[in-house]
Structure formats: structure tokens, C-alpha cells
Amino acid sequence: MHLSDLLKNLADIPDQAASIKIGGMSENSRAIKPGDMFAAVAGSSTDGRIYIKAAIDAGARVILTDMRPLEAPLDDLDTPIIMVENPRLVLAKAAARFWHKQPGMIAAVTGTNGKTSTTDFLRQLWTRVTWQASSIGTLGVKGTDTRKMDGKILDLPKLTTPDSVSLHSALSPLCDAGVTHLALEASSHGLVQQRLDGLNIHIAAFTNLTQDHLDHHNDMESYFIAKSHLFMDLLMHAGAAIINIDDPYGRRLCDMLTAQGDARQIVIQTFGFADDADFQIEKITPIDNILDMSVKHDGKSWHIPLAMSGTFQAVNALTAGIMAYMSGLPLQDSLGGLAYLKPAPGRMQTVTGHPQGAQIVVDFAHTPDALRAALEALRPEVSHKLYVLFGCGGDRDPSKRALMGAIADDAADVVIVTDDNPRSEDPASIRSAIMAASPKSIEIFPRDTAIKTALEQLVEGDVLLIAGKGHETVQLIGDETLPFSDISVASRIIADMKEAHK
Ligand SMILES: CC(=O)N[C@H]1[C@@H](OP(=O)(O)OP(=O)(O)OC[C@H]2O[C@@H](n3ccc(=O)[nH]c3=O)[C@H](O)[C@@H]2O)O[C@H](CO)[C@@H](O)[C@@H]1O[C@H](C)C(=O)N[C@@H](C)C(=O)N[C@H](CCC(=O)O)C(=O)O
Ligand SMILES: Nc1ncnc2c1ncn2[C@@H]1O[C@H](COP(=O)(O)OP(=O)(O)OP(=O)(O)O)[C@@H](O)[C@H]1O
Ligand SMILES: N[C@H](CCC[C@H](N)C(=O)O)C(=O)O
Ligand SMILES: [Mg+2]
């Protein structure tokens, strides 16, 4: 594609550069191939401008960057440098133009917790009525067997929201494979880094906003503003905004959208326990292994049995149901279809077979609010003691550690503090920060020893929540990526315990 077409109305292009042919693009010099455009952007740990020379050596034909003055040697390069106010935004729009195919229906979910569950549920609802659907997020690409796609392997980075180039280059083969419906997770990092700009987003949902990622956003206000970008700027004209108004930030989002007036024709659908919600949850009652949810909409009550545990999962399911409805599914299939949903892996997933009959649950709770929600969901199932075993990720918001320690201390009977993904941090200091807020906590590491110790202590009537890593299959320690799965470790230890009991 000629540069003049790629960047039309996005940037001023010098005449001598207009006819340059561009064969691809990236914001990462290490991914540049001959003929590509390199976007040199300022990041949180380094500055892409440092890598301009490396990108040119790798074959970059054009550089896109911000308006900061060019210093030597960048002011004297043969390769054209195009300067724009917001290179991430221009890159995202150029990527959308370059790869140009997108599924006809794109729905995005944002919020601190519940994005993976909700997008997974929405994909299941669409698939159930035979619409060809995929989801993209923390679990990667789901719903389409990417290995069978003509050798076009979708090599998405291991992020909840992939960068714009990875995303747009992945959508083309997904469309070629017949995908018409896409559910996406919109992380706050992704939103501020413009990873989703250029996408035609028809439906956007807001689950909740509680503390996480304050290392990146500094305060809750900036975190909220990052999330609101999805609704205020990215959601298409006449799109649908589906908002949890039990959350004060959700109410605020509704007010902000309403204050924009009619120009964008956004249809707002609210949900929650609140009396004024369009989809009002009347009750969610656990009965045996299911949840019985009743929801009032348009004067009619829907009684929906759900094969999952945790009130929050029912709320996520409802969010997905409303999204499906707004995408054109009749209520019988959208709300009615909720009865057929399966929880996403690692979300309140039970590991069966404990020799004493204790209940073991693996859950991805890695924020204070999620930990409380998961423990509160399990409390009714405990007839003896509620155990929780968790740690906190390194290189992530350190202020959530003490909060999670305090919540565990308050909501569980036995608290075992261990390692999550310490990454570059000292694991012992992460554990100490958690334990400082939990007088009853016991420190056990490494994580498999902690799981074994807990499993061996459990008796009938106990429930153990293994929180924080959910579906993850690796543990990140220093620079190492080691195989580790809470579900496999717990299953193996239970099998060994049973063997020893024989
Ligand atoms: C904090 C963060 O989001 N970092 C992501 C981001 O980095 P950044 O723009 O801040 O980049 P940087 O490392 O400062 O580098 C600046 C620029 O120099 C470029 N560079 C750098 C080195 C080099 O040799 N050549 C080169 O061109 C980089 O590609 C980048 O464009 O852009 C990079 C390329 O797209 C991402 O890989 C990187 O994700 C890191 C690995 C990460 O851990 N991100 C996490 C925090 C994240 O994004 N999480 C969210 C939320 C999770 C959730 O709660 O759901 C997610 O969506 O996954
Ligand atoms: N609606 C909700 N309200 C409160 N907590 C929730 C809710 N949904 C999920 N959780 C908790 O958050 C955890 C993560 O859920 P999920 O993976 O769906 O969220 P996410 O927003 O995709 O997380 P991430 O930011 O890591 O991508 C769950 O395991 C559960 O403990
Ligand atoms: N998407 C989240 C996942 C955290 C999972 C937890 N196990 C950790 O490593 O902190 C993040 O990147 O912050
Ligand atoms: Mg997720």
C-alpha cells in the first residue's frame, strides 16, 4: 500500500515520501521487516526513538513518531520521518486500513474484573445459535482453531488486549476463516495505549471498577478515564453501551454518555440490582451446584438457572446475555441461552476428588475486589473452615498487596500466603507486604508446597480457594517462565493422597 493511501487524512506526508510502498508496520523494531513502517513511540519503560536506527537497519522504509524535536543523529536520516501528535493512534488507524477486514459484529468488555468471563460467555451464546464467533483476551483467541488457518498462525502477544498491529493483522485471517462475531477484552492499558482504535466496536460493556493497576494509572480517576475511552470515543455511532449501574463508576459513565446528547445515537442498557436498571436482577440464589437468577426486563421476569457458582458469575452471564440481545439475538436465545453457559477455565473451577471430601476451587482473583467476591461466594458452602491460598504478582500495583491481605484475613478462616508470579521482584518482600495486613496468615512457599500443605490439612466441610493464577500454565520468576498450573498441581497432589490412603 502506498504511504499516501495508508496515512491519508492521518498525517502530512512529504511529496517525496507519498509513493513509498509499505509492506507492513510495527511499533517494535524487533518485528520490523524490509519495507515496513516503524512507529517510534514513547513507552513506560523506554522510548521507541532509541530503536529507530535498529528499525532502519532491519529495513524500515518510513518512521512514524511524535512531535518532539528531532535530535542528532535523527535529524539527518535518509529515511523519511513523519511526525504526528499521537503516533499510537495513527498507527492503529493505519493498521485498520492496511489489514482492513474486521468481523461484522465486534463487542468489547471493559472493567476491573469479569472481562474474560463475560467475553467467553458472549462467544458461547453466539456459537450456540451457530453464529461463527471468536473471543480475544487473556485466554488468547478462542472459538476458532487458529492452527487450521492456512498456516496463518495468529501469534498474538500474551496480553489481555493485543497491540493494534497484532490485532488488526489477526482479524484478517479470522474473517477469512468465516468469523462474523468477535468479543474482545478491553484492558485499561490497551485503552490508554490506543490498542483498540480503528476497530468498529458496535457494543461496549462495563462490568465494574475497583482498585487495580494503580502503578500504571496513578489514581482511580485516571483509571476510570482510561476505561471511559471505550464508551466516549471508540464505540461506534448508534452503538450499544451496556453498563452495570450498581457500580458508582457505571452510573457516572451513563451520565457522561447522556450528557453527550443525541449526536452519537448511543443506546444505553443498564443492569444491576438497582431498581432503575433496564435489566434488573431480582435475586440470585445458590441451589445445590447451580445458581437461580431472576431478572426483570420490560415488565417480564426471567428465571434463569446457571451451571456455575459465585453471584458475580451470574452478573457476568447477564452482561453477556444483554450484549447478545443487543447484537440481534432474541431474548429467548440471549437470556434463555444463559442456562447453557460453562464458566471460563480457572474461574471458580472445582478440583474434585479430595480424599476427605473437602471442596477445592481454583479462581483467577488477583485484585482486592475479586478476592472478596470469590471468598464471599464460597462462604455459604463452608460447614467447617474456609481456607485461602494466594500471593500477588510482582511488577504490578504494590498497593493491592496489603488490601488483599486484609480482605483474606477478614473473609477466610485460614490464610496461606505464597508466591504468584514474582517477575522481577523479590518474592519474600511481596509476601511480607501481604502478611503485614493479615495477622492470621501463614507463609508457605514455593506455591506447590503451599498447595500440598493446605490439601493435607483439609477435612470434610472445608473449602480451599486457590486464588490468583486461575487458568495460567506458567509461573514467572525472575526472567524464567516455568511450567505451573494450580489445577494440575492440586489434581496431582490429590491423586497422590488418594494413592497413599489405599
Ligand atoms: C506497561 C505496558 O503495557 N507495556 C506494554 C507496552 O509497552 P510500552 O509502550 O510502555 O513500551 P516500552 O517497553 O516502554 O517500549 C517503548 C516502545 O519501544 C519499543 N521497543 C522496545 C525495545 C526494542 O528493542 N525495540 C523497540 O522498538 C516497544 O515496542 C515500544 O513500542 O507495549 C509493549 C508492546 O506492545 C507491550 O509488550 C508491553 O506489555 C508488557 C509486556 C506488559 O506486561 N503489559 C501489561 C502490564 C499489560 O498490558 N496488561 C494489560 C492489562 C491486563 C489486565 O488486567 O487484564 C493487558 O492488556 O494485558
Ligand atoms: N463481575 C465481577 N465482580 C467481581 N469480581 C469478579 C467479577 N467477575 C470476575 N470476578 C473475579 O475476577 C477474577 C477474574 O475474572 P475474569 O478473568 O473474568 O476478569 P478479567 O477482567 O478478564 O481479569 P484480567 O484483568 O486479568 O483480564 C475471577 O476469577 C473472579 O475472582
Ligand atoms: N492481567 C493481569 C493478570 C494478573 C494475574 C496474576 N497472576 C499476576 O501475575 O499478577 C495483569 O497482568 O495484571
Ligand atoms: Mg481477562
XYZ file of C-alpha atoms and ligand atoms in Angstrom:
605
model
C 0.000 0.000 0.000
C 1.326 3.475 -0.840
C 2.153 5.669 2.126
C -0.176 8.369 0.747
C -3.115 5.923 0.990
C -2.031 4.414 4.272
C -1.811 7.763 6.055
C -4.416 9.766 4.105
C -6.019 12.335 6.459
C -3.930 10.944 9.309
C -0.608 12.722 8.701
C 1.117 15.266 6.476
C 3.326 13.320 4.092
C 6.219 14.991 2.274
C 5.799 14.704 -1.539
C 8.925 12.596 -1.972
C 7.561 10.002 0.531
C 3.987 9.721 -0.809
C 4.716 6.952 -3.317
C 6.739 4.760 -0.934
C 5.213 1.283 -0.782
C 4.643 -0.072 2.711
C 4.547 -3.824 3.300
C 3.651 -3.887 6.994
C 4.213 -1.972 10.207
C 5.135 -2.287 13.854
C 5.884 -0.284 16.978
C 8.571 -2.814 17.829
C 11.907 -2.524 15.994
C 12.488 -6.235 16.600
C 9.452 -7.086 14.472
C 10.331 -4.816 11.544
C 10.759 -6.450 8.137
C 12.122 -4.852 4.960
C 9.540 -2.416 3.559
C 7.727 -1.779 6.847
C 6.789 1.428 8.647
C 8.244 1.711 12.182
C 6.237 3.672 14.748
C 8.657 5.046 17.344
C 6.548 5.729 20.428
C 7.462 6.819 23.941
C 6.639 3.961 26.317
C 6.507 3.395 30.032
C 9.934 1.798 30.284
C 11.791 3.018 27.194
C 11.468 5.301 24.171
C 10.887 3.807 20.733
C 13.038 6.592 19.252
C 16.103 4.834 20.648
C 15.391 1.977 18.236
C 14.909 3.984 15.034
C 18.403 3.107 13.816
C 17.770 -0.615 14.520
C 14.452 -0.421 12.667
C 16.098 1.182 9.641
C 18.821 -1.480 9.691
C 16.033 -4.072 9.696
C 14.530 -2.477 6.580
C 12.057 0.161 7.813
C 11.193 2.447 4.891
C 9.407 5.144 6.906
C 9.404 6.242 10.547
C 6.268 7.498 12.293
C 6.824 9.374 15.537
C 5.547 12.181 17.776
C 6.191 15.925 17.515
C 9.191 16.172 19.857
C 12.103 17.919 18.116
C 14.488 15.503 16.412
C 17.964 15.479 17.851
C 21.160 14.247 16.173
C 21.527 11.769 14.554
C 17.744 11.508 13.888
C 17.646 14.969 12.282
C 19.850 13.790 9.426
C 18.448 10.479 8.205
C 17.730 9.469 4.622
C 14.633 7.584 5.767
C 11.579 9.885 5.908
C 10.312 10.688 9.418
C 6.629 11.549 9.699
C 5.675 13.424 12.841
C 2.142 13.388 14.275
C 0.515 14.374 17.576
C -0.373 10.805 18.530
C 1.626 8.106 16.711
C -0.094 5.206 18.545
C -3.481 6.446 17.287
C -2.209 6.945 13.739
C -0.562 3.514 13.807
C -3.817 1.874 14.948
C -5.848 3.601 12.213
C -3.203 2.770 9.597
C -3.221 -0.888 10.723
C -7.017 -0.957 10.390
C -6.676 0.425 6.869
C -3.832 -1.908 5.893
C -5.442 -5.171 7.032
C -8.968 -3.757 6.512
C -11.029 -6.886 7.327
C -12.983 -6.941 10.591
C -15.828 -9.188 11.760
C -19.195 -7.528 11.140
C -20.066 -7.524 14.848
C -17.459 -6.531 17.424
C -18.298 -6.292 21.119
C -15.808 -5.151 23.753
C -15.928 -5.584 27.515
C -14.076 -3.410 29.991
C -13.927 -3.278 33.794
C -11.534 -4.379 36.511
C -12.985 -7.879 36.855
C -15.153 -10.085 34.689
C -13.867 -9.236 31.199
C -12.636 -12.745 30.336
C -15.730 -14.415 31.784
C -18.132 -12.070 30.009
C -16.430 -12.273 26.600
C -16.257 -16.052 26.907
C -19.969 -16.211 27.768
C -20.859 -13.956 24.846
C -18.850 -16.128 22.444
C -20.700 -19.206 23.777
C -24.103 -17.534 23.309
C -23.309 -16.598 19.712
C -21.857 -20.020 18.939
C -24.919 -21.759 20.362
C -27.119 -20.217 17.666
C -24.478 -21.260 15.083
C -23.058 -17.792 14.506
C -19.331 -18.118 13.893
C -17.792 -16.358 16.849
C -14.383 -15.832 18.432
C -13.140 -14.115 21.543
C -9.787 -12.437 22.107
C -8.368 -11.654 25.534
C -6.480 -13.092 28.482
C -7.156 -16.640 27.211
C -5.860 -15.785 23.704
C -8.020 -16.442 20.645
C -10.923 -18.764 21.403
C -13.657 -20.207 19.228
C -11.573 -20.613 16.083
C -8.893 -23.217 15.627
C -6.089 -20.896 14.634
C -3.805 -23.844 13.836
C -6.008 -24.779 10.904
C -5.961 -21.350 9.303
C -3.997 -21.922 6.118
C -0.752 -21.792 8.048
C -1.564 -18.248 9.187
C -0.835 -18.691 12.836
C -2.197 -15.892 14.966
C 0.790 -15.146 17.073
C -0.807 -12.698 19.476
C 1.282 -11.375 22.366
C 0.342 -12.715 25.773
C -1.641 -9.621 26.675
C -5.319 -9.192 27.526
C -5.655 -6.598 24.782
C -3.117 -7.100 21.975
C -1.395 -4.101 20.387
C -3.182 -2.618 17.382
C -0.903 -4.140 14.747
C -1.131 -7.659 16.204
C -4.884 -7.251 16.500
C -5.635 -5.974 13.012
C -3.275 -8.456 11.393
C -5.084 -11.235 13.306
C -8.577 -10.079 12.297
C -7.954 -10.573 8.586
C -7.306 -14.334 8.831
C -10.142 -14.661 11.349
C -12.519 -13.083 8.834
C -11.140 -15.330 6.103
C -11.928 -18.285 8.385
C -15.556 -17.106 8.482
C -15.688 -15.371 11.872
C -18.529 -12.854 11.860
C -18.815 -12.135 15.606
C -15.946 -11.092 17.863
C -15.925 -10.482 21.621
C -12.881 -8.612 22.915
C -11.448 -7.679 26.288
C -10.547 -4.006 26.564
C -7.912 -3.608 29.286
C -7.171 -0.164 30.645
C -3.566 -0.453 29.413
C -4.934 -1.324 25.996
C -7.294 1.639 26.010
C -4.667 4.230 27.008
C -2.184 2.771 24.571
C -4.745 3.047 21.772
C -4.561 -0.680 21.035
C -8.292 -0.729 20.077
C -8.507 2.406 17.958
C -9.504 1.737 14.366
C -11.837 -1.107 15.364
C -15.534 -0.921 14.528
C -16.926 -1.526 18.011
C -20.703 -1.962 17.938
C -21.274 -2.946 21.564
C -19.350 -1.978 24.694
C -19.956 -3.263 28.208
C -18.760 -2.018 31.598
C -18.563 -4.628 34.371
C -17.143 -2.741 37.396
C -14.251 -0.563 38.531
C -12.272 -1.306 41.673
C -8.637 -1.000 42.571
C -6.024 -2.490 40.242
C -3.182 -1.236 38.062
C -2.599 1.944 40.072
C 1.105 1.506 39.293
C 0.169 2.397 35.729
C -2.697 4.860 36.168
C -1.635 6.534 39.454
C -5.167 7.079 40.755
C -8.703 5.724 40.358
C -9.800 8.822 38.436
C -7.219 8.267 35.670
C -8.055 4.554 35.683
C -11.749 5.395 35.182
C -10.999 7.912 32.432
C -8.947 5.218 30.664
C -11.929 2.841 30.793
C -14.383 5.517 29.671
C -12.434 5.983 26.389
C -14.131 2.800 25.153
C -17.574 4.371 25.517
C -16.881 8.046 24.916
C -14.650 7.690 21.842
C -14.374 4.167 20.460
C -17.964 2.913 20.482
C -19.438 3.450 17.026
C -22.281 5.761 16.101
C -25.581 4.099 17.142
C -23.680 1.522 19.171
C -24.946 -0.049 22.398
C -23.478 0.699 25.843
C -24.252 -1.954 28.468
C -23.492 -0.683 31.928
C -23.542 -2.027 35.490
C -25.230 0.743 37.469
C -24.707 -0.958 40.837
C -21.178 0.400 40.448
C -20.920 4.163 41.084
C -18.465 4.482 38.202
C -21.044 2.780 35.970
C -23.634 5.400 36.956
C -21.130 8.111 36.193
C -20.445 6.604 32.783
C -24.187 6.642 31.989
C -24.357 10.307 32.988
C -21.352 11.113 30.803
C -22.892 9.355 27.808
C -26.259 11.015 28.377
C -24.582 14.429 28.655
C -23.096 13.907 25.182
C -26.619 14.316 23.794
C -28.121 12.558 20.789
C -25.381 13.183 18.260
C -23.881 9.677 18.611
C -27.247 7.875 18.995
C -25.795 5.509 21.591
C -28.355 3.088 23.039
C -27.743 2.629 26.767
C -28.913 -0.559 28.512
C -28.268 -0.708 32.245
C -28.203 -3.716 34.553
C -27.775 -4.489 38.227
C -29.768 -4.943 41.409
C -30.721 -1.239 41.243
C -34.476 -0.554 40.905
C -33.973 1.642 37.871
C -31.882 -0.850 35.865
C -33.222 -1.828 32.416
C -32.326 -5.421 33.284
C -32.988 -5.603 36.993
C -31.610 -8.559 38.930
C -34.327 -9.565 41.388
C -32.353 -12.316 43.060
C -29.522 -14.769 42.641
C -29.958 -17.855 44.805
C -27.457 -20.715 45.055
C -29.291 -24.061 44.939
C -27.069 -27.141 45.127
C -24.492 -26.681 42.373
C -26.398 -24.128 40.362
C -27.456 -20.507 40.679
C -31.041 -19.469 40.186
C -31.157 -15.910 38.831
C -34.270 -13.931 38.196
C -34.141 -10.823 36.057
C -36.899 -8.335 35.262
C -36.912 -6.680 31.855
C -39.708 -4.754 30.211
C -42.222 -5.901 32.832
C -41.417 -9.593 32.395
C -39.439 -11.787 34.807
C -36.947 -14.314 33.507
C -35.931 -17.247 35.702
C -32.520 -18.423 34.626
C -30.708 -21.469 36.032
C -26.925 -21.138 35.731
C -24.445 -24.006 35.982
C -21.801 -22.022 37.864
C -21.013 -20.706 41.313
C -20.482 -17.161 42.586
C -23.018 -14.334 42.376
C -20.531 -12.357 40.301
C -20.508 -15.070 37.645
C -24.276 -14.702 37.305
C -23.818 -10.957 36.834
C -21.169 -11.597 34.154
C -23.538 -14.042 32.453
C -26.314 -11.437 32.443
C -23.922 -8.854 30.966
C -23.118 -11.275 28.142
C -26.837 -12.021 27.674
C -27.652 -8.326 27.237
C -24.742 -7.927 24.819
C -26.032 -10.884 22.805
C -29.519 -9.345 22.799
C -28.167 -6.018 21.559
C -26.299 -7.867 18.802
C -29.606 -9.154 17.464
C -30.312 -12.392 19.321
C -33.896 -12.672 20.555
C -34.343 -12.694 24.346
C -35.177 -16.416 24.277
C -31.703 -17.128 22.935
C -29.787 -14.402 24.769
C -31.244 -14.569 28.291
C -32.633 -18.083 27.707
C -29.220 -19.231 26.406
C -27.529 -18.383 29.712
C -28.630 -21.732 31.124
C -26.196 -23.474 28.765
C -23.066 -21.475 29.646
C -19.887 -23.028 31.002
C -17.524 -20.909 33.119
C -14.216 -19.907 31.558
C -11.280 -22.079 32.688
C -9.742 -21.070 36.006
C -12.785 -19.045 37.098
C -14.273 -20.731 40.196
C -13.134 -24.059 38.756
C -13.585 -27.016 41.079
C -10.880 -29.644 41.519
C -12.671 -32.796 42.636
C -11.629 -35.924 44.494
C -10.173 -34.679 47.790
C -9.967 -37.804 49.992
C -11.646 -36.093 52.974
C -14.370 -34.634 50.756
C -13.147 -31.043 51.081
C -14.023 -28.645 48.264
C -11.145 -27.157 46.229
C -11.717 -24.144 43.992
C -9.199 -22.510 41.658
C -10.010 -18.901 40.775
C -8.247 -16.057 38.966
C -8.972 -13.489 41.710
C -5.932 -11.219 41.615
C -7.484 -7.946 42.749
C -8.878 -6.982 46.183
C -12.475 -6.871 44.969
C -12.186 -10.193 43.139
C -10.691 -11.890 46.204
C -13.553 -10.644 48.357
C -16.134 -11.669 45.744
C -14.672 -15.170 45.455
C -14.459 -15.685 49.245
C -17.982 -14.363 49.787
C -19.270 -16.667 47.055
C -17.714 -19.661 48.799
C -18.650 -18.842 52.415
C -22.177 -20.353 52.146
C -20.617 -23.641 51.027
C -18.373 -23.929 54.107
C -19.508 -26.027 57.048
C -16.089 -26.117 58.736
C -13.270 -23.769 57.653
C -12.669 -21.531 54.632
C -9.026 -21.593 53.541
C -7.483 -19.154 51.072
C -4.094 -19.575 49.426
C -2.695 -16.762 47.307
C 0.148 -14.353 46.539
C 0.421 -11.206 44.442
C 2.113 -10.632 41.102
C 5.417 -8.780 41.003
C 5.773 -5.686 38.778
C 2.111 -4.966 39.387
C 0.324 -2.425 41.611
C 2.035 -2.914 45.015
C -0.759 -1.098 46.852
C -3.140 -4.017 46.288
C -0.989 -6.401 48.367
C -1.956 -5.155 51.829
C -5.570 -4.708 50.717
C -5.718 -8.342 49.630
C -4.056 -9.436 52.876
C -6.683 -7.584 54.908
C -9.561 -8.999 52.861
C -8.255 -12.553 53.215
C -7.844 -12.070 56.964
C -11.380 -10.792 57.244
C -13.165 -13.225 54.929
C -11.285 -16.526 55.405
C -10.549 -18.661 58.446
C -7.095 -19.808 57.354
C -4.835 -17.628 55.192
C -1.826 -19.130 53.400
C 0.399 -16.582 51.689
C 2.616 -17.855 48.894
C 4.058 -16.710 45.546
C 2.070 -15.732 42.462
C 4.230 -14.526 39.542
C 7.029 -12.620 41.315
C 8.513 -11.495 37.964
C 11.486 -9.194 38.644
C 10.607 -8.581 42.317
C 11.869 -10.268 45.464
C 9.166 -12.862 46.297
C 9.801 -12.568 50.049
C 9.054 -8.847 50.083
C 5.795 -9.349 48.160
C 4.731 -11.985 50.715
C 5.698 -9.683 53.603
C 3.600 -6.839 52.188
C 0.548 -9.132 52.106
C 1.212 -10.679 55.522
C 1.637 -7.293 57.195
C -2.125 -6.871 56.767
C -3.098 -10.419 57.775
C -2.195 -11.333 61.356
C -3.595 -14.838 60.910
C -1.590 -15.562 57.736
C 0.878 -18.426 57.418
C 3.754 -18.139 54.923
C 4.457 -21.215 52.791
C 6.471 -21.280 49.594
C 7.068 -22.331 46.880
C 3.482 -22.425 45.605
C 3.271 -26.202 45.092
C 4.424 -26.807 48.675
C 1.774 -24.363 49.877
C -0.931 -26.187 47.900
C 0.264 -29.579 49.218
C 0.347 -28.374 52.828
C -3.146 -26.933 52.542
C -4.610 -30.003 50.845
C -3.173 -32.271 53.546
C -4.781 -30.223 56.322
C -8.297 -30.101 54.882
C -11.124 -32.072 56.442
C -14.735 -32.614 55.489
C -16.670 -29.343 55.381
C -13.585 -27.282 54.496
C -13.332 -25.215 51.336
C -9.961 -24.153 49.886
C -9.764 -21.230 47.474
C -6.523 -21.240 45.462
C -6.560 -17.708 44.098
C -4.639 -15.543 41.651
C -3.447 -17.749 38.807
C -6.652 -19.380 37.548
C -6.048 -20.759 34.051
C -2.354 -19.823 33.949
C 0.006 -22.622 32.960
C 3.287 -20.927 33.840
C 4.895 -19.143 36.771
C 7.075 -16.116 36.058
C 10.049 -15.995 38.426
C 12.822 -13.544 37.601
C 13.491 -13.988 33.885
C 12.297 -17.593 33.967
C 8.982 -18.909 32.686
C 8.378 -22.199 34.469
C 5.503 -24.625 33.825
C 2.939 -24.304 36.633
C -0.806 -24.842 36.819
C -2.799 -24.638 40.065
C -5.321 -27.088 38.636
C -2.704 -29.672 37.598
C -0.705 -29.315 40.820
C -3.796 -29.698 43.021
C -5.085 -32.655 40.953
C -1.723 -34.414 41.115
C -1.397 -33.943 44.877
C -4.958 -35.185 45.406
C -4.185 -38.254 43.279
C -1.030 -38.911 45.376
C -3.014 -38.506 48.607
C -5.599 -40.996 47.392
C -2.876 -43.432 46.419
C -1.304 -43.114 49.882
C -4.717 -43.754 51.513
C -5.189 -47.066 49.660
C 3.146 -1.426 30.603
C 2.744 -1.961 29.275
O 1.583 -2.133 29.000
N 3.719 -2.281 28.423
C 3.404 -2.762 27.088
C 3.756 -1.700 26.090
O 4.955 -1.161 26.442
P 5.294 0.383 26.356
O 4.692 1.048 25.174
O 5.154 1.012 27.676
O 6.713 0.060 25.853
P 8.162 0.153 26.392
O 8.586 -1.197 26.800
O 8.368 1.330 27.263
O 8.823 0.459 24.931
C 8.506 1.631 24.159
C 8.482 1.288 22.717
O 9.782 0.863 22.329
C 9.650 -0.263 21.528
N 10.903 -1.041 21.535
C 11.420 -1.503 22.705
C 12.577 -2.280 22.695
C 13.198 -2.564 21.450
O 14.225 -3.234 21.359
N 12.646 -2.074 20.317
C 11.508 -1.322 20.333
O 11.033 -0.909 19.276
C 8.480 -1.006 22.114
O 7.909 -1.920 21.203
C 7.532 0.142 22.416
O 6.760 0.447 21.286
O 3.767 -2.168 24.770
C 4.509 -3.361 24.539
C 4.394 -3.700 23.050
O 3.041 -3.646 22.641
C 3.919 -4.463 25.399
O 4.603 -5.685 25.169
C 4.089 -4.067 26.855
O 3.418 -5.034 27.645
C 4.100 -5.526 28.786
C 4.857 -6.789 28.403
C 3.095 -5.816 29.899
O 3.388 -6.549 30.828
N 1.911 -5.255 29.835
C 0.865 -5.480 30.834
C 1.001 -4.600 32.076
C -0.458 -5.157 30.176
O -0.515 -4.534 29.118
N -1.516 -5.609 30.798
C -2.821 -5.326 30.294
C -3.856 -5.459 31.368
C -4.047 -6.834 31.959
C -5.422 -6.953 32.637
O -5.593 -6.537 33.780
O -6.328 -7.529 32.032
C -3.110 -6.222 29.090
O -3.886 -5.789 28.225
O -2.580 -7.335 29.031
N -18.267 -9.262 37.997
C -17.307 -9.489 38.869
N -17.236 -8.815 40.049
C -16.258 -9.053 40.951
N -15.290 -9.990 40.780
C -15.317 -10.692 39.631
C -16.304 -10.475 38.626
N -16.054 -11.317 37.603
C -14.960 -11.997 37.920
N -14.506 -11.650 39.146
C -13.287 -12.118 39.810
O -12.205 -11.723 38.989
C -11.454 -12.855 38.550
C -11.025 -12.659 37.130
O -12.168 -12.760 36.308
P -12.003 -12.544 34.756
O -10.824 -13.280 34.294
O -13.294 -12.780 34.100
O -11.684 -10.972 34.789
P -10.802 -10.066 33.846
O -11.412 -8.709 33.949
O -10.738 -10.646 32.497
O -9.352 -10.095 34.501
P -7.971 -9.583 33.798
O -7.883 -8.126 34.142
O -6.889 -10.351 34.402
O -8.079 -9.803 32.329
C -12.379 -14.041 38.737
O -11.629 -15.204 38.870
C -13.150 -13.636 39.962
O -12.418 -13.875 41.126
N -3.941 -9.321 33.574
C -3.448 -9.296 34.917
C -3.260 -10.709 35.351
C -2.625 -10.870 36.702
C -2.503 -12.322 37.098
C -1.701 -12.591 38.316
N -1.445 -13.995 38.374
C -0.386 -11.801 38.312
O 0.568 -12.292 37.726
O -0.345 -10.714 38.902
C -2.163 -8.489 34.959
O -1.351 -8.659 34.053
O -2.038 -7.672 35.854
Mg -9.127 -11.053 31.341
